[in-house]
Amino acid sequence: DAGVIQSPRHEVTEMGQEVTLRCKPISGHDYLFWYRQTMMRGLELLIYFNNNVPIDDSGMPEDRFSAKMPNASFSTLKIQPSEPRDSAVYFCASSPLGAGVTGELFFGEGSRLTVL
Amino acid sequence: GESVGLHLPTLSVQEGDNSIINCAYSNSASDYFIWYKQESGKGPQFIIDIRSNMDKRQGQRVTVLLNKTVKHLSLQIAATQPGDSAVYFCAESGGSNYKLTFGKGTLLTVNP
């Protein structure tokens, strides 16, 4: 398996533009997580899905952020409109079981977003 | 609120020395703890885990120690190598079966 695949790896956009980040989890993994990483706040959980259903989105900063998982092999994180404070590295991770059962999340290489 | 934090943001060691990275947690409900390693430009990678019914767990060159009394855990790396240079995160489940909360991270630099 190729692991968790994220795209794009780098995105530079201007304030107010829509940004869509994509993730392909490892086949057979029932859990998918979106994390955001910044120097100031570290790794923050934004939302996670179980069997394509959003379970906990309490970490989503505000209504400008939305995430979907239309099928078991694809998820998107959308920011509309984007703001400079959204600049961060966004990670997608998947796991075959809940993180309390196994703490081994498989992370993608991240999407580095810069909003000018 | 409940959080996971680290005592030392940076640690510099000589190649071949042992490294100790510390982590404090505040959530009394936490019963499962994990260490991750993140190399530059990559996503975090699982290293080792420990449950609250254990005090110590060993892996290959790594040992995790858990002190529930003072809510502290540590990661020990034996014979540290340049390839160990990375940011190390502790994470905890906070009693949740489904998600992890990560600490801020410690940057380990190994000098040749």
JSON list of C-alpha atoms in Angstrom, two decimals:
[
{"chain": "A", "resi": 1, "resn": "ASP", "atom": "CA", "xyz": [0.00, 0.00, 0.00]},
{"chain": "A", "resi": 2, "resn": "ALA", "atom": "CA", "xyz": [1.25, 3.49, -0.82]},
{"chain": "A", "resi": 3, "resn": "GLY", "atom": "CA", "xyz": [0.20, 4.90, 2.52]},
{"chain": "A", "resi": 4, "resn": "VAL", "atom": "CA", "xyz": [-1.99, 7.93, 3.08]},
{"chain": "A", "resi": 5, "resn": "ILE", "atom": "CA", "xyz": [-1.84, 10.20, 0.06]},
{"chain": "A", "resi": 6, "resn": "GLN", "atom": "CA", "xyz": [-2.45, 13.92, 0.32]},
{"chain": "A", "resi": 7, "resn": "SER", "atom": "CA", "xyz": [-2.66, 16.58, -2.34]},
{"chain": "A", "resi": 8, "resn": "PRO", "atom": "CA", "xyz": [-1.55, 19.18, -3.01]},
{"chain": "A", "resi": 9, "resn": "ARG", "atom": "CA", "xyz": [1.74, 19.06, -1.10]},
{"chain": "A", "resi": 10, "resn": "HIS", "atom": "CA", "xyz": [2.05, 22.82, -1.28]},
{"chain": "A", "resi": 11, "resn": "GLU", "atom": "CA", "xyz": [-0.58, 25.46, -1.91]},
{"chain": "A", "resi": 12, "resn": "VAL", "atom": "CA", "xyz": [-0.10, 29.21, -2.03]},
{"chain": "A", "resi": 13, "resn": "THR", "atom": "CA", "xyz": [-3.23, 31.26, -2.38]},
{"chain": "A", "resi": 14, "resn": "GLU", "atom": "CA", "xyz": [-4.54, 34.72, -1.72]},
{"chain": "A", "resi": 15, "resn": "MET", "atom": "CA", "xyz": [-6.85, 35.69, 1.07]},
{"chain": "A", "resi": 16, "resn": "GLY", "atom": "CA", "xyz": [-10.47, 35.11, 0.17]},
{"chain": "A", "resi": 17, "resn": "GLN", "atom": "CA", "xyz": [-9.83, 32.24, -2.20]},
{"chain": "A", "resi": 18, "resn": "GLU", "atom": "CA", "xyz": [-11.28, 28.77, -1.75]},
{"chain": "A", "resi": 19, "resn": "VAL", "atom": "CA", "xyz": [-8.84, 26.01, -0.83]},
{"chain": "A", "resi": 20, "resn": "THR", "atom": "CA", "xyz": [-9.53, 22.29, -1.17]},
{"chain": "A", "resi": 21, "resn": "LEU", "atom": "CA", "xyz": [-7.20, 19.72, 0.34]},
{"chain": "A", "resi": 22, "resn": "ARG", "atom": "CA", "xyz": [-7.53, 16.07, -0.58]},
{"chain": "A", "resi": 23, "resn": "CYS", "atom": "CA", "xyz": [-6.77, 12.81, 1.14]},
{"chain": "A", "resi": 24, "resn": "LYS", "atom": "CA", "xyz": [-6.77, 9.16, 0.17]},
{"chain": "A", "resi": 25, "resn": "PRO", "atom": "CA", "xyz": [-6.59, 6.95, 3.27]},
{"chain": "A", "resi": 26, "resn": "ILE", "atom": "CA", "xyz": [-5.07, 3.51, 3.44]},
{"chain": "A", "resi": 27, "resn": "SER", "atom": "CA", "xyz": [-7.44, 0.94, 2.05]},
{"chain": "A", "resi": 28, "resn": "GLY", "atom": "CA", "xyz": [-9.37, -0.85, 4.78]},
{"chain": "A", "resi": 29, "resn": "HIS", "atom": "CA", "xyz": [-8.88, 1.83, 7.41]},
{"chain": "A", "resi": 30, "resn": "ASP", "atom": "CA", "xyz": [-12.21, 2.80, 8.94]},
{"chain": "A", "resi": 31, "resn": "TYR", "atom": "CA", "xyz": [-11.04, 5.98, 10.66]},
{"chain": "A", "resi": 32, "resn": "LEU", "atom": "CA", "xyz": [-9.85, 9.17, 9.00]},
{"chain": "A", "resi": 33, "resn": "PHE", "atom": "CA", "xyz": [-8.52, 12.21, 10.82]},
{"chain": "A", "resi": 34, "resn": "TRP", "atom": "CA", "xyz": [-7.70, 15.74, 9.72]},
{"chain": "A", "resi": 35, "resn": "TYR", "atom": "CA", "xyz": [-5.08, 17.56, 11.80]},
{"chain": "A", "resi": 36, "resn": "ARG", "atom": "CA", "xyz": [-3.63, 21.05, 11.48]},
{"chain": "A", "resi": 37, "resn": "GLN", "atom": "CA", "xyz": [-0.07, 21.81, 12.57]},
{"chain": "A", "resi": 38, "resn": "THR", "atom": "CA", "xyz": [1.34, 25.24, 13.40]},
{"chain": "A", "resi": 39, "resn": "MET", "atom": "CA", "xyz": [4.32, 26.30, 15.45]},
{"chain": "A", "resi": 40, "resn": "MET", "atom": "CA", "xyz": [2.13, 28.09, 17.96]},
{"chain": "A", "resi": 41, "resn": "ARG", "atom": "CA", "xyz": [-0.57, 25.48, 18.48]},
{"chain": "A", "resi": 42, "resn": "GLY", "atom": "CA", "xyz": [1.11, 22.23, 17.51]},
{"chain": "A", "resi": 43, "resn": "LEU", "atom": "CA", "xyz": [-1.02, 19.41, 16.13]},
{"chain": "A", "resi": 44, "resn": "GLU", "atom": "CA", "xyz": [-4.72, 20.07, 16.46]},
{"chain": "A", "resi": 45, "resn": "LEU", "atom": "CA", "xyz": [-7.44, 17.61, 15.58]},
{"chain": "A", "resi": 46, "resn": "LEU", "atom": "CA", "xyz": [-9.96, 19.26, 13.31]},
{"chain": "A", "resi": 47, "resn": "ILE", "atom": "CA", "xyz": [-12.38, 16.44, 12.54]},
{"chain": "A", "resi": 48, "resn": "TYR", "atom": "CA", "xyz": [-12.51, 12.69, 12.27]},
{"chain": "A", "resi": 49, "resn": "PHE", "atom": "CA", "xyz": [-14.66, 10.20, 10.39]},
{"chain": "A", "resi": 50, "resn": "ASN", "atom": "CA", "xyz": [-15.63, 6.65, 11.10]},
{"chain": "A", "resi": 51, "resn": "ASN", "atom": "CA", "xyz": [-16.87, 4.64, 8.14]},
{"chain": "A", "resi": 52, "resn": "ASN", "atom": "CA", "xyz": [-17.22, 7.87, 6.16]},
{"chain": "A", "resi": 53, "resn": "VAL", "atom": "CA", "xyz": [-19.42, 9.50, 8.80]},
{"chain": "A", "resi": 54, "resn": "PRO", "atom": "CA", "xyz": [-18.16, 12.64, 10.61]},
{"chain": "A", "resi": 55, "resn": "ILE", "atom": "CA", "xyz": [-18.04, 11.79, 14.30]},
{"chain": "A", "resi": 56, "resn": "ASP", "atom": "CA", "xyz": [-16.43, 14.76, 15.96]},
{"chain": "A", "resi": 57, "resn": "ASP", "atom": "CA", "xyz": [-15.94, 18.14, 14.28]},
{"chain": "A", "resi": 58, "resn": "SER", "atom": "CA", "xyz": [-15.49, 20.13, 17.45]},
{"chain": "A", "resi": 59, "resn": "GLY", "atom": "CA", "xyz": [-11.98, 21.07, 16.38]},
{"chain": "A", "resi": 60, "resn": "MET", "atom": "CA", "xyz": [-13.06, 22.77, 13.18]},
{"chain": "A", "resi": 61, "resn": "PRO", "atom": "CA", "xyz": [-12.16, 26.44, 13.72]},
{"chain": "A", "resi": 62, "resn": "GLU", "atom": "CA", "xyz": [-15.26, 28.02, 12.23]},
{"chain": "A", "resi": 63, "resn": "ASP", "atom": "CA", "xyz": [-17.82, 27.81, 9.48]},
{"chain": "A", "resi": 64, "resn": "ARG", "atom": "CA", "xyz": [-15.24, 28.61, 6.85]},
{"chain": "A", "resi": 65, "resn": "PHE", "atom": "CA", "xyz": [-13.94, 25.06, 7.29]},
{"chain": "A", "resi": 66, "resn": "SER", "atom": "CA", "xyz": [-15.80, 22.03, 6.03]},
{"chain": "A", "resi": 67, "resn": "ALA", "atom": "CA", "xyz": [-14.84, 18.40, 5.50]},
{"chain": "A", "resi": 68, "resn": "LYS", "atom": "CA", "xyz": [-16.44, 15.59, 3.57]},
{"chain": "A", "resi": 69, "resn": "MET", "atom": "CA", "xyz": [-15.85, 11.93, 3.03]},
{"chain": "A", "resi": 70, "resn": "PRO", "atom": "CA", "xyz": [-18.04, 10.82, 0.12]},
{"chain": "A", "resi": 71, "resn": "ASN", "atom": "CA", "xyz": [-16.57, 7.32, 0.10]},
{"chain": "A", "resi": 72, "resn": "ALA", "atom": "CA", "xyz": [-14.08, 5.13, 1.91]},
{"chain": "A", "resi": 73, "resn": "SER", "atom": "CA", "xyz": [-11.17, 6.16, -0.29]},
{"chain": "A", "resi": 74, "resn": "PHE", "atom": "CA", "xyz": [-11.48, 9.92, -0.43]},
{"chain": "A", "resi": 75, "resn": "SER", "atom": "CA", "xyz": [-11.86, 12.91, 1.84]},
{"chain": "A", "resi": 76, "resn": "THR", "atom": "CA", "xyz": [-11.64, 16.65, 1.36]},
{"chain": "A", "resi": 77, "resn": "LEU", "atom": "CA", "xyz": [-11.04, 19.58, 3.66]},
{"chain": "A", "resi": 78, "resn": "LYS", "atom": "CA", "xyz": [-12.27, 22.87, 2.29]},
{"chain": "A", "resi": 79, "resn": "ILE", "atom": "CA", "xyz": [-11.60, 26.40, 3.49]},
{"chain": "A", "resi": 80, "resn": "GLN", "atom": "CA", "xyz": [-13.81, 29.11, 2.04]},
{"chain": "A", "resi": 81, "resn": "PRO", "atom": "CA", "xyz": [-12.89, 31.92, 2.21]},
{"chain": "A", "resi": 82, "resn": "SER", "atom": "CA", "xyz": [-9.29, 31.41, 3.26]},
{"chain": "A", "resi": 83, "resn": "GLU", "atom": "CA", "xyz": [-7.47, 33.81, 5.58]},
{"chain": "A", "resi": 84, "resn": "PRO", "atom": "CA", "xyz": [-3.77, 34.32, 6.36]},
{"chain": "A", "resi": 85, "resn": "ARG", "atom": "CA", "xyz": [-4.23, 32.74, 9.81]},
{"chain": "A", "resi": 86, "resn": "ASP", "atom": "CA", "xyz": [-5.21, 29.50, 8.09]},
{"chain": "A", "resi": 87, "resn": "SER", "atom": "CA", "xyz": [-1.60, 29.10, 6.96]},
{"chain": "A", "resi": 88, "resn": "ALA", "atom": "CA", "xyz": [-0.42, 25.78, 8.37]},
{"chain": "A", "resi": 89, "resn": "VAL", "atom": "CA", "xyz": [0.42, 22.21, 7.45]},
{"chain": "A", "resi": 90, "resn": "TYR", "atom": "CA", "xyz": [-2.70, 20.10, 7.21]},
{"chain": "A", "resi": 91, "resn": "PHE", "atom": "CA", "xyz": [-2.31, 16.39, 7.83]},
{"chain": "A", "resi": 92, "resn": "CYS", "atom": "CA", "xyz": [-4.63, 13.57, 7.03]},
{"chain": "A", "resi": 93, "resn": "ALA", "atom": "CA", "xyz": [-4.26, 10.31, 8.95]},
{"chain": "A", "resi": 94, "resn": "SER", "atom": "CA", "xyz": [-6.05, 6.99, 8.88]},
{"chain": "A", "resi": 95, "resn": "SER", "atom": "CA", "xyz": [-6.34, 4.09, 11.26]},
{"chain": "A", "resi": 96, "resn": "PRO", "atom": "CA", "xyz": [-7.92, 0.64, 11.08]},
{"chain": "A", "resi": 97, "resn": "LEU", "atom": "CA", "xyz": [-9.34, 1.01, 14.58]},
{"chain": "A", "resi": 98, "resn": "GLY", "atom": "CA", "xyz": [-10.24, 3.79, 16.99]},
{"chain": "A", "resi": 99, "resn": "ALA", "atom": "CA", "xyz": [-7.25, 5.64, 18.39]},
{"chain": "A", "resi": 100, "resn": "GLY", "atom": "CA", "xyz": [-8.02, 4.44, 21.88]},
{"chain": "A", "resi": 101, "resn": "VAL", "atom": "CA", "xyz": [-7.72, 0.86, 20.69]},
{"chain": "A", "resi": 102, "resn": "THR", "atom": "CA", "xyz": [-4.57, 1.47, 18.72]},
{"chain": "A", "resi": 103, "resn": "GLY", "atom": "CA", "xyz": [-2.73, 4.75, 18.90]},
{"chain": "A", "resi": 104, "resn": "GLU", "atom": "CA", "xyz": [-1.03, 4.07, 15.62]},
{"chain": "A", "resi": 105, "resn": "LEU", "atom": "CA", "xyz": [-2.32, 6.61, 13.18]},
{"chain": "A", "resi": 106, "resn": "PHE", "atom": "CA", "xyz": [-0.85, 6.56, 9.70]},
{"chain": "A", "resi": 107, "resn": "PHE", "atom": "CA", "xyz": [-0.16, 10.09, 8.56]},
{"chain": "A", "resi": 108, "resn": "GLY", "atom": "CA", "xyz": [0.22, 11.48, 5.10]},
{"chain": "A", "resi": 109, "resn": "GLU", "atom": "CA", "xyz": [3.06, 13.84, 4.29]},
{"chain": "A", "resi": 110, "resn": "GLY", "atom": "CA", "xyz": [0.83, 16.87, 4.73]},
{"chain": "A", "resi": 111, "resn": "SER", "atom": "CA", "xyz": [-0.36, 19.80, 2.66]},
{"chain": "A", "resi": 112, "resn": "ARG", "atom": "CA", "xyz": [1.47, 23.03, 3.40]},
{"chain": "A", "resi": 113, "resn": "LEU", "atom": "CA", "xyz": [-0.94, 25.93, 2.95]},
{"chain": "A", "resi": 114, "resn": "THR", "atom": "CA", "xyz": [0.16, 29.54, 2.70]},
{"chain": "A", "resi": 115, "resn": "VAL", "atom": "CA", "xyz": [-2.50, 32.20, 2.50]},
{"chain": "A", "resi": 116, "resn": "LEU", "atom": "CA", "xyz": [-1.17, 35.62, 1.48]},
{"chain": "B", "resi": 1, "resn": "GLY", "atom": "CA", "xyz": [-8.64, 22.66, 29.87]},
{"chain": "B", "resi": 2, "resn": "GLU", "atom": "CA", "xyz": [-7.11, 19.21, 29.70]},
{"chain": "B", "resi": 3, "resn": "SER", "atom": "CA", "xyz": [-3.87, 19.15, 27.78]},
{"chain": "B", "resi": 4, "resn": "VAL", "atom": "CA", "xyz": [-0.69, 17.31, 27.09]},
{"chain": "B", "resi": 5, "resn": "GLY", "atom": "CA", "xyz": [2.51, 19.31, 27.36]},
{"chain": "B", "resi": 6, "resn": "LEU", "atom": "CA", "xyz": [6.25, 18.93, 27.29]},
{"chain": "B", "resi": 7, "resn": "HIS", "atom": "CA", "xyz": [8.91, 20.10, 29.72]},
{"chain": "B", "resi": 8, "resn": "LEU", "atom": "CA", "xyz": [11.68, 20.72, 27.16]},
{"chain": "B", "resi": 9, "resn": "PRO", "atom": "CA", "xyz": [11.13, 22.19, 23.73]},
{"chain": "B", "resi": 10, "resn": "THR", "atom": "CA", "xyz": [14.67, 21.30, 22.51]},
{"chain": "B", "resi": 11, "resn": "LEU", "atom": "CA", "xyz": [17.23, 18.65, 23.33]},
{"chain": "B", "resi": 12, "resn": "SER", "atom": "CA", "xyz": [20.72, 18.32, 21.90]},
{"chain": "B", "resi": 13, "resn": "VAL", "atom": "CA", "xyz": [22.77, 15.16, 22.44]},
{"chain": "B", "resi": 14, "resn": "GLN", "atom": "CA", "xyz": [25.94, 13.59, 21.16]},
{"chain": "B", "resi": 15, "resn": "GLU", "atom": "CA", "xyz": [25.76, 10.57, 18.90]},
{"chain": "B", "resi": 16, "resn": "GLY", "atom": "CA", "xyz": [25.90, 7.42, 20.97]},
{"chain": "B", "resi": 17, "resn": "ASP", "atom": "CA", "xyz": [24.49, 9.03, 24.11]},
{"chain": "B", "resi": 18, "resn": "ASN", "atom": "CA", "xyz": [21.12, 8.13, 25.55]},
{"chain": "B", "resi": 19, "resn": "SER", "atom": "CA", "xyz": [18.28, 10.64, 25.14]},
{"chain": "B", "resi": 20, "resn": "ILE", "atom": "CA", "xyz": [15.37, 11.26, 27.46]},
{"chain": "B", "resi": 21, "resn": "ILE", "atom": "CA", "xyz": [12.35, 13.22, 26.30]},
{"chain": "B", "resi": 22, "resn": "ASN", "atom": "CA", "xyz": [9.73, 14.13, 28.88]},
{"chain": "B", "resi": 23, "resn": "CYS", "atom": "CA", "xyz": [6.03, 14.78, 28.74]},
{"chain": "B", "resi": 24, "resn": "ALA", "atom": "CA", "xyz": [3.48, 15.88, 31.32]},
{"chain": "B", "resi": 25, "resn": "TYR", "atom": "CA", "xyz": [-0.24, 15.33, 31.01]},
{"chain": "B", "resi": 26, "resn": "SER", "atom": "CA", "xyz": [-3.12, 16.72, 33.00]},
{"chain": "B", "resi": 27, "resn": "ASN", "atom": "CA", "xyz": [-6.08, 14.58, 32.02]},
{"chain": "B", "resi": 28, "resn": "SER", "atom": "CA", "xyz": [-6.68, 12.10, 34.81]},
{"chain": "B", "resi": 29, "resn": "ALA", "atom": "CA", "xyz": [-8.91, 10.09, 32.50]},
{"chain": "B", "resi": 30, "resn": "SER", "atom": "CA", "xyz": [-6.05, 9.39, 30.12]},
{"chain": "B", "resi": 31, "resn": "ASP", "atom": "CA", "xyz": [-5.27, 5.71, 30.05]},
{"chain": "B", "resi": 32, "resn": "TYR", "atom": "CA", "xyz": [-3.35, 5.32, 26.86]},
{"chain": "B", "resi": 33, "resn": "PHE", "atom": "CA", "xyz": [-0.23, 7.16, 25.73]},
{"chain": "B", "resi": 34, "resn": "ILE", "atom": "CA", "xyz": [1.72, 7.16, 22.51]},
{"chain": "B", "resi": 35, "resn": "TRP", "atom": "CA", "xyz": [5.00, 8.61, 21.27]},
{"chain": "B", "resi": 36, "resn": "TYR", "atom": "CA", "xyz": [5.38, 9.84, 17.73]},
{"chain": "B", "resi": 37, "resn": "LYS", "atom": "CA", "xyz": [8.42, 10.95, 15.73]},
{"chain": "B", "resi": 38, "resn": "GLN", "atom": "CA", "xyz": [8.21, 13.59, 13.04]},
{"chain": "B", "resi": 39, "resn": "GLU", "atom": "CA", "xyz": [11.08, 14.11, 10.64]},
{"chain": "B", "resi": 40, "resn": "SER", "atom": "CA", "xyz": [11.39, 17.34, 8.71]},
{"chain": "B", "resi": 41, "resn": "GLY", "atom": "CA", "xyz": [8.87, 17.58, 5.90]},
{"chain": "B", "resi": 42, "resn": "LYS", "atom": "CA", "xyz": [7.05, 14.40, 6.87]},
{"chain": "B", "resi": 43, "resn": "GLY", "atom": "CA", "xyz": [4.03, 13.37, 8.86]},
{"chain": "B", "resi": 44, "resn": "PRO", "atom": "CA", "xyz": [4.30, 12.00, 12.40]},
{"chain": "B", "resi": 45, "resn": "GLN", "atom": "CA", "xyz": [5.20, 8.34, 12.72]},
{"chain": "B", "resi": 46, "resn": "PHE", "atom": "CA", "xyz": [4.21, 5.99, 15.54]},
{"chain": "B", "resi": 47, "resn": "ILE", "atom": "CA", "xyz": [7.07, 4.86, 17.78]},
{"chain": "B", "resi": 48, "resn": "ILE", "atom": "CA", "xyz": [5.70, 3.13, 20.85]},
{"chain": "B", "resi": 49, "resn": "ASP", "atom": "CA", "xyz": [2.68, 3.13, 23.13]},
{"chain": "B", "resi": 50, "resn": "ILE", "atom": "CA", "xyz": [1.84, 2.30, 26.71]},
{"chain": "B", "resi": 51, "resn": "ARG", "atom": "CA", "xyz": [-1.36, 1.76, 28.63]},
{"chain": "B", "resi": 52, "resn": "SER", "atom": "CA", "xyz": [-1.98, 2.97, 32.15]},
{"chain": "B", "resi": 53, "resn": "ASN", "atom": "CA", "xyz": [-1.81, -0.52, 33.62]},
{"chain": "B", "resi": 54, "resn": "MET", "atom": "CA", "xyz": [1.90, -0.55, 32.81]},
{"chain": "B", "resi": 55, "resn": "ASP", "atom": "CA", "xyz": [4.83, 1.49, 34.11]},
{"chain": "B", "resi": 56, "resn": "LYS", "atom": "CA", "xyz": [7.34, 0.63, 31.42]},
{"chain": "B", "resi": 57, "resn": "ARG", "atom": "CA", "xyz": [7.43, -0.70, 27.91]},
{"chain": "B", "resi": 58, "resn": "GLN", "atom": "CA", "xyz": [10.42, -1.38, 25.73]},
{"chain": "B", "resi": 59, "resn": "GLY", "atom": "CA", "xyz": [10.88, -1.42, 22.00]},
{"chain": "B", "resi": 60, "resn": "GLN", "atom": "CA", "xyz": [13.90, -1.47, 19.79]},
{"chain": "B", "resi": 61, "resn": "ARG", "atom": "CA", "xyz": [16.28, 1.10, 21.34]},
{"chain": "B", "resi": 62, "resn": "VAL", "atom": "CA", "xyz": [13.32, 2.92, 22.87]},
{"chain": "B", "resi": 63, "resn": "THR", "atom": "CA", "xyz": [11.70, 2.68, 26.28]},
{"chain": "B", "resi": 64, "resn": "VAL", "atom": "CA", "xyz": [8.63, 4.52, 27.51]},
{"chain": "B", "resi": 65, "resn": "LEU", "atom": "CA", "xyz": [8.12, 5.09, 31.22]},
{"chain": "B", "resi": 66, "resn": "LEU", "atom": "CA", "xyz": [4.82, 6.11, 32.75]},
{"chain": "B", "resi": 67, "resn": "ASN", "atom": "CA", "xyz": [4.42, 7.64, 36.20]},
{"chain": "B", "resi": 68, "resn": "LYS", "atom": "CA", "xyz": [0.71, 7.97, 36.85]},
{"chain": "B", "resi": 69, "resn": "THR", "atom": "CA", "xyz": [1.22, 9.48, 40.28]},
{"chain": "B", "resi": 70, "resn": "VAL", "atom": "CA", "xyz": [2.74, 12.65, 38.86]},
{"chain": "B", "resi": 71, "resn": "LYS", "atom": "CA", "xyz": [1.14, 12.34, 35.41]},
{"chain": "B", "resi": 72, "resn": "HIS", "atom": "CA", "xyz": [4.42, 12.11, 33.60]},
{"chain": "B", "resi": 73, "resn": "LEU", "atom": "CA", "xyz": [5.82, 9.97, 30.85]},
{"chain": "B", "resi": 74, "resn": "SER", "atom": "CA", "xyz": [9.18, 9.83, 29.18]},
{"chain": "B", "resi": 75, "resn": "LEU", "atom": "CA", "xyz": [10.74, 8.39, 26.06]},
{"chain": "B", "resi": 76, "resn": "GLN", "atom": "CA", "xyz": [14.25, 7.04, 26.36]},
{"chain": "B", "resi": 77, "resn": "ILE", "atom": "CA", "xyz": [16.30, 6.46, 23.24]},
{"chain": "B", "resi": 78, "resn": "ALA", "atom": "CA", "xyz": [19.41, 4.35, 23.67]},
{"chain": "B", "resi": 79, "resn": "ALA", "atom": "CA", "xyz": [22.59, 5.00, 21.68]},
{"chain": "B", "resi": 80, "resn": "THR", "atom": "CA", "xyz": [21.09, 7.95, 19.88]},
{"chain": "B", "resi": 81, "resn": "GLN", "atom": "CA", "xyz": [21.90, 8.14, 16.19]},
{"chain": "B", "resi": 82, "resn": "PRO", "atom": "CA", "xyz": [21.80, 11.04, 13.71]},
{"chain": "B", "resi": 83, "resn": "GLY", "atom": "CA", "xyz": [18.71, 9.45, 12.17]},
{"chain": "B", "resi": 84, "resn": "ASP", "atom": "CA", "xyz": [16.94, 10.00, 15.47]},
{"chain": "B", "resi": 85, "resn": "SER", "atom": "CA", "xyz": [17.02, 13.76, 14.92]},
{"chain": "B", "resi": 86, "resn": "ALA", "atom": "CA", "xyz": [13.39, 14.80, 14.72]},
{"chain": "B", "resi": 87, "resn": "VAL", "atom": "CA", "xyz": [10.54, 16.31, 16.70]},
{"chain": "B", "resi": 88, "resn": "TYR", "atom": "CA", "xyz": [9.02, 13.92, 19.22]},
{"chain": "B", "resi": 89, "resn": "PHE", "atom": "CA", "xyz": [5.43, 14.19, 20.35]},
{"chain": "B", "resi": 90, "resn": "CYS", "atom": "CA", "xyz": [3.60, 12.51, 23.14]},
{"chain": "B", "resi": 91, "resn": "ALA", "atom": "CA", "xyz": [-0.08, 11.92, 22.61]},
{"chain": "B", "resi": 92, "resn": "GLU", "atom": "CA", "xyz": [-2.87, 10.68, 24.81]},
{"chain": "B", "resi": 93, "resn": "SER", "atom": "CA", "xyz": [-6.33, 9.33, 24.29]},
{"chain": "B", "resi": 94, "resn": "GLY", "atom": "CA", "xyz": [-7.92, 11.28, 27.13]},
{"chain": "B", "resi": 95, "resn": "GLY", "atom": "CA", "xyz": [-10.21, 8.36, 27.81]},
{"chain": "B", "resi": 96, "resn": "SER", "atom": "CA", "xyz": [-11.57, 8.56, 24.27]},
{"chain": "B", "resi": 97, "resn": "ASN", "atom": "CA", "xyz": [-11.65, 5.44, 22.18]},
{"chain": "B", "resi": 98, "resn": "TYR", "atom": "CA", "xyz": [-11.40, 7.32, 18.96]},
{"chain": "B", "resi": 99, "resn": "LYS", "atom": "CA", "xyz": [-9.06, 10.28, 18.97]},
{"chain": "B", "resi": 100, "resn": "LEU", "atom": "CA", "xyz": [-5.66, 11.44, 20.17]},
{"chain": "B", "resi": 101, "resn": "THR", "atom": "CA", "xyz": [-4.50, 14.73, 21.62]},
{"chain": "B", "resi": 102, "resn": "PHE", "atom": "CA", "xyz": [-0.90, 15.63, 20.87]},
{"chain": "B", "resi": 103, "resn": "GLY", "atom": "CA", "xyz": [1.57, 17.60, 22.94]},
{"chain": "B", "resi": 104, "resn": "LYS", "atom": "CA", "xyz": [3.58, 20.49, 21.50]},
{"chain": "B", "resi": 105, "resn": "GLY", "atom": "CA", "xyz": [6.69, 18.45, 20.68]},
{"chain": "B", "resi": 106, "resn": "THR", "atom": "CA", "xyz": [10.40, 18.34, 21.54]},
{"chain": "B", "resi": 107, "resn": "LEU", "atom": "CA", "xyz": [13.08, 18.87, 18.93]},
{"chain": "B", "resi": 108, "resn": "LEU", "atom": "CA", "xyz": [15.88, 16.34, 19.32]},
{"chain": "B", "resi": 109, "resn": "THR", "atom": "CA", "xyz": [19.17, 17.16, 17.62]},
{"chain": "B", "resi": 110, "resn": "VAL", "atom": "CA", "xyz": [21.90, 14.55, 17.50]},
{"chain": "B", "resi": 111, "resn": "ASN", "atom": "CA", "xyz": [25.41, 15.88, 17.03]},
{"chain": "B", "resi": 112, "resn": "PRO", "atom": "CA", "xyz": [27.94, 13.62, 15.30]}
]
